[in-house]
Amino acid sequence: MSFINYKKREIILKIVYYGPGLSGKTTNIKFIYSKTNPDARGKLVNLETQQERTLFFDFLPLSLAGLPGFETRLHLYSVPGQLFYSASRKLIMKNADGVVFVADSQRARKDANITSMEDLEENLEHYGVSKDEIPFVIQYNKRDLDSKMPVEELREDLNPGGKYPDFKAQAIHPEGPGVFDTLKALVKQIIKELKASQK
Amino acid sequence: MLSGQVIYEEEHDRLEDICDRLVEDALAKAIFIVDKDGQLITGTGETEGIDTTSLASLVAGSTAATGGIADMLGEERFPVHFHEGEETNIHVSVIRDSMILVVIFDERSSLGLVRLRVKRAYKEMEDVMDSLDEKRESDDNEGPDLFGDISDDDIDDLVNDTFG
């Protein structure tokens, strides 16, 4: 749910990166941070443990240039993949405008992906929405690893029928293929949906 | 369908007034009002050098975690939490489960004074929240025209321009 401040004439959209532990949510956000114009981005808040697991959340504010009237800002959050951080997850999921599901392409993470997707559905249900009602995209990350599953198999597990836009990515690669494609697809969906909801 | 959490100009000004008064009465360094989802509504005082957007997000996160602790201990909530530092302290109170009042103070003030002044501000803040609720209800589905006549192609261009 967007946050509109008439006084400051700004609208804030909350985007959540969801997925199993160590699937690359933080890496996605760090890559976006590194490739964004410093004037258009805020400070990256990165709360992670020594094992590179997000402890609480990652948070990155970004400005979207050029929308008339109101300034539009994106707040990117990543949700800790570990199942026990439910208090912070609830905060982050609450009023999300759109969700990116970052799946781990490695075969060993097949079950973790499916469990995380089910967990996401439950979390959204808690707030009375389903995946079909909010902008939603899926990213198959870690395509550079030899142990990766074919995209068809991931799709069968996580996106049967190809209902949601999905992207292959290598967030850890210096060029981060797929990372901005994923974000762009989601932002477009969110703005189109917001525009439609005003009619 | 998406519908926004909205802060109108009038209520924003009233919240700003409350902050301005409280920062003086409580001898505070800075005061912020944050939405429970982590959006900064307004802030006043010595805010320079503070990354207010991130602060708002982290305060909401810490409030959510404190709520998780309360739940584990069988408490419905801990409406107030306080962090004491060497030089700077932060007093956080949740008002009516939807807004968070954050008071940052140093040796110029004391916890007792902050507590006292914050309690007095509650009532005023609740009045503002009532007025906001009323407006939001009567304003349902009548959101602002944020995007004018921009087409889907314009949106594509905009996003492509921003992110290359």
Coordinates of C-alpha atoms in Angstrom, one line a residue, chain B residues 15-127:
Chain B
L15 CA 1.6 17.0 13.8
E16 CA 4.4 19.4 12.9
D17 CA 3.1 21.9 15.5
I18 CA 3.0 19.1 18.1
C19 CA 6.6 18.2 17.4
D20 CA 7.7 21.8 17.5
R21 CA 6.2 22.4 20.9
L22 CA 7.4 19.0 22.3
V23 CA 10.9 19.6 21.2
E24 CA 11.0 22.8 23.3
D25 CA 8.9 21.5 26.3
A26 CA 10.9 18.3 26.6
L27 CA 14.3 20.0 25.9
A28 CA 14.8 17.4 23.3
K29 CA 17.4 17.2 20.6
A30 CA 15.0 16.0 17.8
I31 CA 11.5 14.6 17.5
F32 CA 10.1 12.4 14.7
I33 CA 6.7 11.0 14.0
V34 CA 6.9 7.8 12.0
D35 CA 4.2 5.7 10.5
K36 CA 4.2 2.1 12.0
D37 CA 5.2 0.8 8.6
G38 CA 8.4 2.8 8.7
Q39 CA 7.5 5.9 6.7
L40 CA 8.7 9.2 8.2
I41 CA 5.8 11.6 8.6
T42 CA 7.5 14.6 10.1
G43 CA 10.5 15.6 12.2
T44 CA 11.9 18.7 13.9
G45 CA 14.8 19.8 16.0
E46 CA 18.5 19.1 15.3
T47 CA 17.8 16.7 12.5
E48 CA 20.9 17.6 10.4
G49 CA 23.3 14.8 10.0
I50 CA 20.6 12.2 10.8
D51 CA 19.5 10.0 7.9
T52 CA 15.9 10.4 8.7
T53 CA 14.5 8.0 6.1
S54 CA 16.6 5.1 7.4
L55 CA 16.0 6.1 11.0
A56 CA 12.2 5.9 10.5
S57 CA 12.6 2.5 8.9
L58 CA 14.8 1.2 11.7
V59 CA 12.6 2.6 14.5
A60 CA 9.6 0.8 13.0
G61 CA 11.7 -2.4 12.7
S62 CA 12.8 -2.1 16.3
T63 CA 9.2 -1.4 17.4
A64 CA 8.1 -4.5 15.6
A65 CA 10.8 -6.6 17.3
T66 CA 9.8 -5.2 20.7
G67 CA 6.2 -6.2 19.9
G68 CA 7.6 -9.7 19.2
I69 CA 9.3 -9.8 22.6
A70 CA 6.1 -8.6 24.3
D71 CA 4.2 -11.4 22.6
M72 CA 6.7 -14.0 23.8
L73 CA 6.3 -12.8 27.4
G74 CA 2.5 -12.8 27.2
E75 CA 2.2 -9.0 27.1
E76 CA -0.1 -7.5 24.5
R77 CA 2.4 -4.8 23.7
F78 CA 5.2 -2.7 25.0
P79 CA 3.9 0.7 24.0
V80 CA 7.1 2.5 25.1
H81 CA 10.7 1.5 24.7
F82 CA 13.8 3.4 25.6
H83 CA 17.5 3.1 24.5
E84 CA 20.1 4.8 26.6
G85 CA 23.4 5.8 25.1
E86 CA 26.6 7.5 26.3
E87 CA 25.5 10.8 25.0
T88 CA 22.2 10.3 23.2
N89 CA 19.1 8.6 24.3
I90 CA 16.0 7.6 22.3
H91 CA 12.4 7.3 23.7
V92 CA 10.0 5.6 21.4
S93 CA 6.2 5.4 22.0
V94 CA 3.6 3.8 19.9
I95 CA 0.4 5.8 19.7
R96 CA -2.8 3.9 19.1
D97 CA -1.0 1.2 17.2
S98 CA -0.5 3.2 14.1
M99 CA 2.0 6.0 14.8
I100 CA 5.4 6.1 16.5
L101 CA 6.6 9.2 18.4
V102 CA 10.4 9.3 18.6
V103 CA 12.2 11.6 21.0
I104 CA 15.9 11.9 20.8
F105 CA 17.5 13.7 23.8
D106 CA 20.8 14.2 25.5
E107 CA 22.1 15.6 28.8
R108 CA 20.1 18.8 28.4
S109 CA 17.0 16.8 29.3
S110 CA 16.0 13.7 31.4
L111 CA 13.9 10.6 30.9
G112 CA 11.4 11.9 33.5
L113 CA 10.9 15.1 31.7
V114 CA 10.6 13.4 28.3
R115 CA 8.0 10.9 29.7
L116 CA 5.9 13.7 31.2
R117 CA 5.9 15.8 28.1
V118 CA 5.3 12.9 25.8
K119 CA 2.3 11.8 27.8
R120 CA 0.8 15.3 27.3
A121 CA 1.3 15.1 23.6
Y122 CA -0.5 11.8 23.3
K123 CA -4.0 13.4 23.5
E124 CA -3.2 15.9 20.8
M125 CA -1.8 13.3 18.5
E126 CA -4.9 11.1 19.1
D127 CA -7.1 14.1 18.0

